[in-house]
CSV table of C-alpha atoms and ligand atoms in Angstrom, one decimal:
chain,number,residue,atom,x,y,z
A,21,MET,CA,149.2,-118.5,30.5
A,22,ARG,CA,147.2,-120.3,33.2
A,23,ARG,CA,148.5,-123.9,33.8
A,24,VAL,CA,145.5,-126.0,34.7
A,25,ALA,CA,145.4,-129.3,36.6
A,26,VAL,CA,142.2,-131.1,35.7
A,27,LEU,CA,141.3,-133.7,38.4
A,28,GLY,CA,138.6,-136.1,37.2
A,29,ALA,CA,139.7,-135.4,33.6
A,30,THR,CA,138.0,-138.5,32.3
A,31,GLY,CA,134.6,-137.5,33.7
A,32,SER,CA,131.8,-135.3,32.5
A,33,ILE,CA,133.1,-132.1,34.1
A,34,GLY,CA,136.6,-133.0,33.0
A,35,ALA,CA,135.4,-133.2,29.4
A,36,SER,CA,133.7,-129.8,29.7
A,37,ALA,CA,136.8,-128.2,31.3
A,38,LEU,CA,139.1,-129.6,28.6
A,39,ASP,CA,136.7,-128.3,25.9
A,40,VAL,CA,136.9,-124.8,27.2
A,41,ILE,CA,140.7,-125.0,27.7
A,42,ALA,CA,141.2,-126.2,24.1
A,43,ARG,CA,139.4,-123.1,22.9
A,44,HIS,CA,142.0,-120.8,24.5
A,45,PRO,CA,145.5,-122.2,23.6
A,46,ASP,CA,146.9,-118.6,24.1
A,47,ARG,CA,145.6,-118.4,27.7
A,48,LEU,CA,145.0,-121.9,29.1
A,49,GLN,CA,147.1,-125.0,29.1
A,50,ALA,CA,146.2,-128.4,30.7
A,51,SER,CA,149.4,-129.1,32.6
A,52,VAL,CA,148.1,-132.1,34.7
A,53,LEU,CA,145.4,-134.6,33.9
A,54,ALA,CA,144.3,-137.0,36.7
A,55,ALA,CA,141.8,-139.8,36.6
A,56,GLY,CA,140.7,-142.7,38.8
A,57,ARG,CA,140.8,-146.0,36.8
A,58,ASN,CA,140.2,-145.3,33.1
A,59,VAL,CA,143.7,-145.5,31.6
A,60,ASP,CA,142.5,-145.7,28.0
A,61,ALA,CA,140.5,-142.5,28.3
A,62,LEU,CA,143.3,-140.8,30.1
A,63,LEU,CA,145.8,-141.8,27.3
A,64,GLU,CA,143.4,-140.4,24.7
A,65,LEU,CA,143.3,-137.1,26.6
A,66,CYS,CA,147.0,-137.0,26.9
A,67,ALA,CA,147.4,-137.5,23.1
A,68,ARG,CA,145.0,-134.6,22.6
A,69,HIS,CA,146.1,-132.1,25.3
A,70,ALA,CA,149.8,-133.0,25.8
A,71,PRO,CA,149.9,-132.3,29.6
A,72,ALA,CA,153.3,-132.3,31.4
A,73,HIS,CA,151.9,-134.8,33.9
A,74,ALA,CA,149.3,-137.6,33.9
A,75,VAL,CA,148.1,-139.4,37.1
A,76,ILE,CA,146.1,-142.5,37.5
A,77,ALA,CA,144.8,-142.9,41.0
A,78,ASP,CA,144.6,-146.7,40.8
A,79,GLU,CA,148.2,-147.7,41.4
A,80,ALA,CA,147.7,-151.1,39.7
A,81,ARG,CA,147.3,-149.3,36.4
A,82,PHE,CA,150.5,-147.4,36.5
A,83,ASP,CA,152.3,-149.7,34.1
A,84,ALA,CA,149.5,-149.4,31.6
A,85,LEU,CA,149.7,-145.6,31.7
A,86,LYS,CA,153.5,-145.6,31.5
A,87,SER,CA,153.7,-148.0,28.5
A,88,GLY,CA,150.7,-146.3,26.8
A,89,LEU,CA,152.4,-142.9,27.0
A,90,ALA,CA,155.7,-144.4,25.7
A,91,ALA,CA,153.9,-146.2,22.8
A,92,ALA,CA,152.3,-143.0,21.8
A,93,GLY,CA,155.6,-141.1,21.8
A,94,LEU,CA,154.3,-138.7,24.4
A,95,SER,CA,156.7,-136.8,26.8
A,96,THR,CA,153.9,-136.6,29.5
A,97,GLN,CA,155.3,-137.9,32.9
A,98,PRO,CA,153.3,-140.7,34.3
A,99,HIS,CA,152.3,-140.9,38.1
A,100,ALA,CA,150.0,-143.2,40.1
A,101,GLY,CA,148.2,-142.9,43.4
A,102,MET,CA,146.1,-140.3,45.2
A,103,ALA,CA,149.1,-138.9,47.0
A,104,ALA,CA,150.7,-138.2,43.7
A,105,ILE,CA,147.7,-136.0,42.7
A,106,ASP,CA,148.0,-134.1,46.0
A,107,ALA,CA,151.7,-133.6,45.5
A,108,LEU,CA,151.4,-132.4,41.9
A,109,VAL,CA,148.6,-129.9,42.9
A,110,ALA,CA,150.8,-128.6,45.7
A,111,GLY,CA,153.9,-128.5,43.6
A,112,ASP,CA,155.0,-126.2,40.8
A,113,THR,CA,152.9,-127.9,38.0
A,114,CYS,CA,149.8,-125.7,38.0
A,115,ASP,CA,148.3,-122.4,39.2
A,116,THR,CA,144.7,-123.4,38.6
A,117,VAL,CA,142.9,-126.6,39.7
A,118,VAL,CA,139.7,-128.0,38.3
A,119,ALA,CA,138.5,-130.1,41.3
A,120,ALA,CA,136.2,-132.6,39.5
A,121,ILE,CA,136.9,-135.9,41.2
A,122,VAL,CA,133.6,-137.5,42.2
A,123,GLY,CA,132.7,-138.0,45.9
A,124,ALA,CA,134.7,-137.8,49.1
A,125,ALA,CA,137.7,-139.1,47.2
A,126,GLY,CA,138.2,-135.5,46.0
A,127,LEU,CA,138.7,-134.1,49.5
A,128,ASP,CA,142.4,-134.5,49.9
A,129,SER,CA,143.3,-132.9,46.5
A,130,THR,CA,140.8,-130.0,47.1
A,131,LEU,CA,142.4,-129.4,50.5
A,132,ALA,CA,145.9,-129.7,48.9
A,133,ALA,CA,145.0,-127.1,46.3
A,134,ALA,CA,143.4,-124.8,49.0
A,135,ARG,CA,146.5,-125.1,51.2
A,136,ALA,CA,148.8,-124.4,48.3
A,137,GLY,CA,146.9,-121.2,47.4
A,138,ARG,CA,145.8,-122.4,44.0
A,139,ARG,CA,142.9,-120.9,42.1
A,140,ILE,CA,140.2,-123.6,42.4
A,141,ALA,CA,137.4,-124.2,40.0
A,142,LEU,CA,135.4,-126.3,42.4
A,143,ALA,CA,132.9,-128.9,41.1
A,144,ASN,CA,133.6,-131.5,43.8
A,145,LYS,CA,130.8,-130.4,46.1
A,146,GLU,CA,131.3,-133.5,48.4
A,147,SER,CA,134.6,-132.0,49.7
A,148,LEU,CA,132.6,-129.0,51.0
A,149,VAL,CA,129.8,-131.2,52.4
A,150,LEU,CA,132.4,-133.3,54.2
A,151,ALA,CA,134.8,-130.6,55.4
A,152,GLY,CA,133.6,-127.3,54.2
A,153,SER,CA,134.8,-125.2,57.2
A,154,LEU,CA,138.3,-126.7,56.9
A,155,VAL,CA,138.5,-126.2,53.1
A,156,MET,CA,137.3,-122.6,53.3
A,157,ALA,CA,139.6,-121.9,56.2
A,158,ALA,CA,142.6,-123.3,54.3
A,159,ALA,CA,141.7,-121.2,51.3
A,160,ARG,CA,141.4,-118.0,53.4
A,161,GLU,CA,144.8,-118.7,55.0
A,162,SER,CA,146.7,-119.4,51.8
A,163,GLY,CA,144.8,-116.8,49.7
A,164,ALA,CA,143.4,-119.5,47.4
A,165,ALA,CA,140.5,-118.2,45.3
A,166,ILE,CA,137.6,-120.7,45.1
A,167,VAL,CA,135.4,-120.1,42.1
A,168,PRO,CA,132.4,-122.5,42.3
A,169,VAL,CA,131.6,-124.2,39.1
A,170,ASP,CA,128.6,-126.2,40.3
A,171,SER,CA,126.0,-124.4,38.2
A,172,GLU,CA,123.9,-123.0,41.0
A,173,HIS,CA,126.8,-121.7,43.0
A,174,ASN,CA,128.4,-120.4,39.9
A,175,ALA,CA,125.2,-118.5,39.2
A,176,ILE,CA,125.2,-117.0,42.8
A,177,PHE,CA,128.9,-116.2,42.4
A,178,GLN,CA,128.0,-114.2,39.2
A,179,CYS,CA,125.1,-112.4,41.0
A,180,LEU,CA,127.2,-111.4,44.0
A,181,PRO,CA,130.1,-109.0,43.8
A,182,PRO,CA,133.1,-111.4,44.2
A,183,GLN,CA,135.7,-110.4,46.8
A,184,ASP,CA,139.3,-110.6,45.5
A,185,GLY,CA,138.2,-113.3,43.0
A,186,ARG,CA,136.7,-115.3,45.8
A,187,ALA,CA,133.1,-116.2,46.4
A,188,ALA,CA,131.6,-113.3,48.3
A,189,ARG,CA,130.8,-113.9,52.0
A,190,ASP,CA,129.0,-111.9,54.8
A,191,ILE,CA,127.1,-110.1,52.1
A,192,ARG,CA,125.4,-106.9,53.4
A,193,GLY,CA,121.7,-106.6,52.5
A,194,LEU,CA,121.3,-110.3,51.5
A,195,ARG,CA,118.0,-111.8,52.5
A,196,ARG,CA,118.3,-115.3,51.0
A,197,LEU,CA,119.7,-117.6,48.4
A,198,VAL,CA,117.4,-119.6,46.2
A,199,LEU,CA,118.9,-122.7,44.6
A,200,THR,CA,117.0,-124.0,41.6
A,201,ALA,CA,116.5,-127.8,41.1
A,202,SER,CA,115.3,-129.4,37.9
A,203,GLY,CA,113.3,-131.9,40.0
A,204,GLY,CA,115.2,-134.8,38.2
A,205,PRO,CA,113.7,-137.6,36.1
A,206,PHE,CA,111.0,-138.4,38.7
A,207,ARG,CA,109.5,-135.0,39.3
A,208,GLY,CA,105.8,-135.2,40.0
A,209,ARG,CA,105.9,-138.8,41.0
A,210,THR,CA,104.6,-140.1,44.3
A,211,ARG,CA,106.9,-141.8,46.8
A,212,GLU,CA,105.2,-145.1,46.4
A,213,SER,CA,105.6,-145.0,42.6
A,214,LEU,CA,109.4,-144.8,43.0
A,215,ARG,CA,109.8,-148.2,44.6
A,216,ASP,CA,110.8,-150.1,41.5
A,217,VAL,CA,112.5,-147.4,39.4
A,218,THR,CA,115.7,-148.7,37.8
A,219,PRO,CA,119.2,-147.3,37.7
A,220,ALA,CA,118.9,-146.6,34.0
A,221,GLN,CA,115.7,-144.5,34.7
A,222,ALA,CA,117.4,-142.7,37.5
A,223,VAL,CA,120.5,-141.6,35.6
A,224,ALA,CA,118.4,-140.3,32.7
A,225,HIS,CA,118.5,-136.7,33.7
A,226,PRO,CA,116.0,-134.5,31.8
A,227,ARG,CA,118.3,-131.5,31.3
A,228,TRP,CA,121.9,-132.1,32.1
A,229,SER,CA,124.4,-134.8,30.9
A,230,MET,CA,126.4,-135.8,34.0
A,231,GLY,CA,128.2,-138.7,35.7
A,232,PRO,CA,126.1,-141.6,37.3
A,233,LYS,CA,126.6,-140.6,40.9
A,234,ILE,CA,125.4,-137.0,40.6
A,235,SER,CA,122.6,-138.1,38.3
A,236,VAL,CA,121.2,-140.4,40.9
A,237,ASP,CA,121.6,-137.6,43.5
A,238,SER,CA,119.5,-135.4,41.3
A,239,ALA,CA,116.9,-138.0,41.1
A,240,THR,CA,116.6,-138.3,44.9
A,241,LEU,CA,117.1,-134.5,45.4
A,242,MET,CA,120.1,-135.4,47.5
A,243,ASN,CA,122.1,-133.3,45.0
A,244,LYS,CA,120.1,-130.2,46.0
A,245,GLY,CA,120.6,-131.1,49.7
A,246,LEU,CA,124.4,-131.4,49.1
A,247,GLU,CA,124.2,-128.0,47.3
A,248,VAL,CA,122.5,-126.3,50.2
A,249,ILE,CA,125.4,-127.4,52.5
A,250,GLU,CA,127.9,-126.3,49.7
A,251,ALA,CA,126.2,-122.9,49.5
A,252,HIS,CA,126.3,-122.5,53.3
A,253,HIS,CA,130.1,-122.9,53.2
A,254,LEU,CA,130.9,-121.0,50.1
A,255,PHE,CA,128.8,-117.9,50.9
A,256,GLY,CA,128.6,-118.0,54.7
A,257,VAL,CA,124.8,-118.1,54.6
A,258,ALA,CA,122.8,-119.7,57.5
A,259,PRO,CA,120.6,-122.7,56.6
A,260,GLY,CA,117.4,-120.6,57.3
A,261,ALA,CA,118.3,-118.2,54.5
A,262,ILE,CA,118.8,-120.9,51.8
A,263,ASP,CA,115.7,-122.0,49.9
A,264,VAL,CA,115.2,-124.5,47.1
A,265,VAL,CA,112.7,-124.1,44.2
A,266,VAL,CA,112.0,-126.6,41.5
A,267,HIS,CA,112.5,-125.2,38.0
A,268,PRO,CA,112.1,-127.9,35.4
A,269,GLN,CA,113.6,-126.0,32.5
A,270,SER,CA,117.0,-125.6,34.2
A,271,LEU,CA,117.5,-122.2,32.5
A,272,VAL,CA,117.6,-120.1,35.7
A,273,HIS,CA,120.6,-121.5,37.6
A,274,SER,CA,119.9,-119.8,40.9
A,275,LEU,CA,118.7,-116.5,42.5
A,276,VAL,CA,119.9,-114.1,45.1
A,277,GLU,CA,117.3,-112.0,47.0
A,278,PHE,CA,118.2,-108.7,48.8
A,279,VAL,CA,116.4,-106.9,51.7
A,280,ASP,CA,115.2,-104.2,49.3
A,281,GLY,CA,113.1,-106.8,47.4
A,282,SER,CA,115.5,-107.1,44.5
A,283,THR,CA,116.2,-110.6,43.1
A,284,LEU,CA,119.2,-111.2,40.8
A,285,ALA,CA,119.4,-114.4,38.8
A,286,GLN,CA,121.8,-115.9,36.3
A,287,LEU,CA,120.3,-117.7,33.2
A,288,GLY,CA,121.8,-119.8,30.5
A,289,LEU,CA,121.5,-123.0,28.6
A,290,PRO,CA,122.1,-126.1,30.7
A,291,ASP,CA,125.8,-126.7,29.6
A,292,MET,CA,128.5,-126.8,32.2
A,293,ARG,CA,131.0,-125.1,29.8
A,294,THR,CA,129.6,-121.8,30.8
A,295,ALA,CA,130.3,-122.3,34.5
A,296,LEU,CA,133.8,-123.7,33.7
A,297,ALA,CA,134.6,-120.8,31.5
A,298,VAL,CA,133.8,-118.5,34.5
A,299,GLY,CA,135.9,-120.7,36.8
A,300,LEU,CA,138.8,-120.8,34.4
A,301,GLY,CA,138.8,-117.2,33.2
A,302,TRP,CA,137.5,-115.1,36.0
A,303,PRO,CA,137.5,-112.1,36.2
A,304,GLU,CA,137.7,-112.3,32.4
A,305,ARG,CA,134.8,-113.7,30.4
A,306,LEU,CA,135.9,-116.5,28.0
A,307,GLU,CA,134.1,-117.8,25.0
A,308,SER,CA,132.8,-121.3,26.0
A,309,GLY,CA,131.2,-122.7,22.9
A,310,VAL,CA,127.7,-122.3,24.6
A,311,ALA,CA,125.1,-120.5,22.5
A,312,GLY,CA,123.2,-117.6,24.1
A,313,LEU,CA,119.8,-118.1,25.6
A,314,ASP,CA,116.8,-117.6,23.3
A,315,LEU,CA,113.9,-117.7,25.8
A,316,VAL,CA,111.2,-117.9,23.0
A,317,ARG,CA,112.9,-120.9,21.3
A,318,GLN,CA,113.3,-122.5,24.7
A,319,GLY,CA,109.5,-122.7,25.0
A,320,GLY,CA,108.7,-119.2,26.2
A,321,ARG,CA,108.1,-120.1,29.8
A,322,LEU,CA,109.9,-120.5,33.1
A,323,ASP,CA,108.1,-122.7,35.7
A,324,PHE,CA,108.7,-122.9,39.4
A,325,GLU,CA,107.2,-125.1,42.1
A,326,ALA,CA,107.9,-126.2,45.6
A,327,PRO,CA,110.0,-129.4,46.2
A,328,ASP,CA,108.0,-132.5,47.3
A,329,LEU,CA,109.8,-133.5,50.5
A,330,ASP,CA,107.6,-136.6,51.0
A,331,ALA,CA,108.6,-138.2,47.7
A,332,PHE,CA,112.2,-136.9,48.0
A,333,PRO,CA,113.1,-136.8,51.7
A,334,CYS,CA,116.9,-136.6,51.0
A,335,LEU,CA,116.6,-132.8,50.7
A,336,ARG,CA,115.1,-132.6,54.2
A,337,LEU,CA,117.8,-135.0,55.6
A,338,ALA,CA,120.5,-132.7,54.2
A,339,PHE,CA,118.9,-129.6,55.9
A,340,ASP,CA,118.7,-131.7,59.1
A,341,ALA,CA,122.4,-132.6,58.9
A,342,LEU,CA,123.5,-129.1,58.2
A,343,ARG,CA,121.5,-127.8,61.2
A,344,ALA,CA,122.9,-130.6,63.4
A,345,GLY,CA,126.4,-129.6,62.3
A,346,GLY,CA,129.7,-131.2,63.4
A,347,THR,CA,130.2,-134.6,61.7
A,348,ALA,CA,126.5,-135.0,60.6
A,349,PRO,CA,127.1,-133.7,57.0
A,350,ALA,CA,130.0,-136.1,56.6
A,351,VAL,CA,127.8,-139.0,57.7
A,352,LEU,CA,125.1,-137.9,55.3
A,353,ASN,CA,127.5,-137.7,52.4
A,354,ALA,CA,129.3,-141.0,53.1
A,355,ALA,CA,126.0,-142.9,53.7
A,356,ASN,CA,124.7,-141.5,50.5
A,357,GLU,CA,127.8,-142.5,48.5
A,358,VAL,CA,127.6,-146.1,49.6
A,359,ALA,CA,123.8,-146.2,49.1
A,360,VAL,CA,124.0,-144.7,45.6
A,361,ASP,CA,126.8,-147.2,44.6
A,362,ALA,CA,124.6,-150.1,45.9
A,363,PHE,CA,121.6,-148.7,44.0
A,364,LEU,CA,123.6,-148.4,40.7
A,365,SER,CA,124.8,-151.9,41.0
A,366,GLY,CA,121.3,-153.3,41.6
A,367,ARG,CA,121.8,-154.3,45.3
A,368,ILE,CA,119.1,-152.0,46.8
A,369,GLY,CA,116.1,-150.1,45.6
A,370,PHE,CA,115.7,-146.4,45.0
A,371,LEU,CA,113.7,-145.8,48.2
A,372,ASP,CA,116.4,-147.6,50.2
A,373,ILE,CA,118.7,-144.6,49.6
A,374,PRO,CA,117.0,-142.1,51.8
A,375,ALA,CA,116.1,-144.9,54.3
A,376,LEU,CA,119.8,-145.9,54.7
A,377,VAL,CA,121.0,-142.3,55.0
A,378,GLU,CA,118.4,-141.5,57.6
A,379,ASP,CA,119.3,-144.6,59.6
A,380,ALA,CA,123.0,-143.7,59.5
A,381,LEU,CA,122.3,-140.2,60.7
A,382,ALA,CA,120.3,-141.6,63.6
A,383,ALA,CA,122.9,-144.2,64.5
A,384,LEU,CA,125.9,-141.9,64.3
A,385,PRO,CA,125.1,-138.7,66.3
A,386,ALA,CA,126.9,-135.5,65.3
A,387,ALA,CA,130.2,-134.9,67.1
A,388,GLU,CA,132.8,-132.1,67.0
A,389,ALA,CA,134.4,-131.8,63.6
A,390,GLY,CA,138.2,-131.7,63.2
A,391,LEU,CA,139.7,-133.4,60.1
A,392,ASP,CA,140.4,-136.6,62.0
A,393,ALA,CA,136.9,-136.8,63.4
A,394,LEU,CA,135.4,-136.1,60.0
A,395,ARG,CA,137.4,-138.8,58.4
A,396,GLU,CA,136.4,-141.2,61.2
A,397,ALA,CA,132.7,-140.3,60.8
A,398,ASP,CA,133.0,-140.8,57.0
A,399,GLY,CA,134.5,-144.3,57.6
A,400,ARG,CA,132.0,-145.3,60.3
A,401,ALA,CA,129.1,-144.2,58.1
A,402,ARG,CA,130.4,-146.2,55.2
A,403,ALA,CA,130.8,-149.3,57.4
A,404,HIS,CA,127.4,-148.8,58.9
A,405,VAL,CA,125.6,-148.6,55.6
A,406,THR,CA,127.6,-151.4,54.1
A,407,PHE,CA,126.6,-153.6,57.0
A,408,ALA,CA,123.0,-152.6,56.8
A,409,ILE,CA,122.9,-153.4,53.1
A,410,GLY,CA,124.6,-156.8,53.7
A,411,ARG,CA,122.0,-157.7,56.3
A,412,ARG,CA,119.3,-157.1,53.8
A,413,ALA,CA,120.8,-159.5,51.2
B,51,NDP,N1,128.7,-133.5,35.7
B,51,NDP,C1,128.2,-132.3,36.1
B,51,NDP,O1,127.6,-131.6,35.2
B,51,NDP,C2,128.4,-131.7,37.4
B,51,NDP,C3,129.2,-132.4,38.4
B,51,NDP,N2,129.5,-131.8,39.6
B,51,NDP,C4,130.4,-132.4,40.5
B,51,NDP,O2,131.6,-132.7,39.9
B,51,NDP,C5,132.2,-133.9,40.3
B,51,NDP,C6,132.4,-134.8,39.1
B,51,NDP,O3,131.2,-135.2,38.6
B,51,NDP,P1,131.1,-135.9,37.1
B,51,NDP,O4,132.1,-135.3,36.2
B,51,NDP,O5,129.7,-135.8,36.7
B,51,NDP,O6,131.5,-137.4,37.5
B,51,NDP,P2,132.0,-138.5,36.5
B,51,NDP,O7,131.6,-139.8,37.1
B,51,NDP,O8,131.6,-138.2,35.1
B,51,NDP,O9,133.6,-138.4,36.6
B,51,NDP,C7,134.2,-138.6,37.8
B,51,NDP,C8,135.7,-138.4,37.6
B,51,NDP,O10,136.4,-138.7,38.9
B,51,NDP,C9,137.4,-139.6,38.6
B,51,NDP,N3,137.7,-140.3,39.9
B,51,NDP,C10,136.9,-141.1,40.5
B,51,NDP,N4,137.5,-141.6,41.6
B,51,NDP,C11,138.7,-141.1,41.7
B,51,NDP,C12,139.8,-141.2,42.5
B,51,NDP,N5,139.8,-141.9,43.6
B,51,NDP,N6,140.9,-140.4,42.2
B,51,NDP,C13,141.0,-139.7,41.1
B,51,NDP,N7,140.0,-139.6,40.3
B,51,NDP,C14,138.9,-140.2,40.5
B,51,NDP,C15,136.9,-140.5,37.5
B,51,NDP,O11,138.0,-141.2,36.9
B,51,NDP,P3,137.8,-142.6,36.1
B,51,NDP,O12,136.5,-142.5,35.4
B,51,NDP,O13,139.0,-142.6,35.3
B,51,NDP,O14,137.8,-143.7,37.1
B,51,NDP,C16,136.3,-139.4,36.6
B,51,NDP,O15,137.4,-138.7,35.9
B,51,NDP,C17,131.2,-134.5,41.3
B,51,NDP,O16,131.6,-134.1,42.6
B,51,NDP,C18,129.9,-133.8,41.0
B,51,NDP,O17,129.0,-133.7,42.1
B,51,NDP,C19,128.9,-130.6,39.9
B,51,NDP,C20,128.1,-130.0,39.1
B,51,NDP,C21,127.7,-130.5,37.8
B,52,DXP,C1,124.7,-129.0,36.4
B,52,DXP,C2,124.6,-129.0,37.9
B,52,DXP,O1,125.1,-128.1,38.5
B,52,DXP,C3,124.0,-130.1,38.6
B,52,DXP,O2,124.3,-130.1,40.0
B,52,DXP,C4,122.5,-129.9,38.3
B,52,DXP,O3,122.1,-128.9,39.2
B,52,DXP,C5,121.8,-131.2,38.6
B,52,DXP,O4,120.4,-130.9,38.4
B,52,DXP,P1,119.4,-131.0,39.6
B,52,DXP,O5,118.9,-129.6,39.7
B,52,DXP,O6,118.4,-131.9,39.0
B,52,DXP,O7,120.0,-131.5,40.8
B,53,MN,MN1,124.4,-128.2,40.6
């Protein structure tokens, strides 16, 4: 029996992970559920999955969690605070961790899981963007297997022969990785036409149902930029050997090209339960609830086009940050998180997102990247963008 800690249980990935887990009561058990602030949703999940532990990151909500569990007659142990999540992940409560907290807030628990040698089904791409070298080094040292569940990286993981259950690195004969991008809700639009788009329009992803932050990232193409950096760390591939192609149907989840001219791809319906079944079951294949792919019924065509870096400069900014190295990806990520939050709450416009990220990267030059320096760069980028937004108001 694999005991699984689902971090970000109340979110979109959390729901997909718990759906797959519930299909395999003989093999998988949700032993820890962790959420940020949504106590009611967490209590509902506890009633359905009966985990041994439940954590709410917002400490002010501990009493609500505790009394809710007691009122429901559940024996689940309540905890509060981010440190409690890290301690549970590192302790004897689980052997597998679904890392699905959104944003840089997921870094500490991902690192805790990597240091503790857990099998990690990794959705929280921001932890790799912020501190990829450190997370990967910690996993190598402890023996933790990282199985990427971000759909593109999961596709590449399936196309490459995994090494000891880990994402393959230093792959002989590899020419390049090709990440597919849906193009988001604004594919085909000019930069100028994006000036007044609303948060509701930006989160209306054409193919995937996801949380608000990653949906906006898909709309700006920052999601693909973050994924390029994620792929660099997971698979040890240089930025010049990672390409992005827009594929609006989101059926080809990514491709791997070899020096002999072969290209391997993984295809499937756009449903994250497939990637999570791979992450939770590997090397076994688990039934996920996702139907097979009928290419004729899906419209009978697969389209591909180049990304428009003029309308969507975030992808270029991410490549620039990866090439600059050091603290630059941490600055990119933190600036983007603050800008996306401001966009979602109506304080800035859509085109301000790339402008603010570019400004932060220019203002905070890349420095050497130890964990303390990365945290400091993250904090300085947040302060810089928050100040810049305040000045505009
Ligand atoms: N959704 C998808 O299909 C995909 C997502 N990903 C990645 O997976 C991650 C999660 O995305 P998604 O599920 O869409 O996001 P959601 O917004 O749907 O969910 C986010 C989850 O994180 C929790 N959370 C937020 N802050 C904290 C915190 N400080 N401590 C603990 N938990 C916290 C939220 O809890 P609460 O709501 O209770 O506050 C919620 O459970 C992101 O990194 C994203 O990039 C990658 C590929 C695909
Ligand atoms: C499901 C998943 O992995 C998302 O990261 C998805 O890729 C977002 O779609 P975009 O290709 O539009 O960024
Ligand atoms: Mn993805």
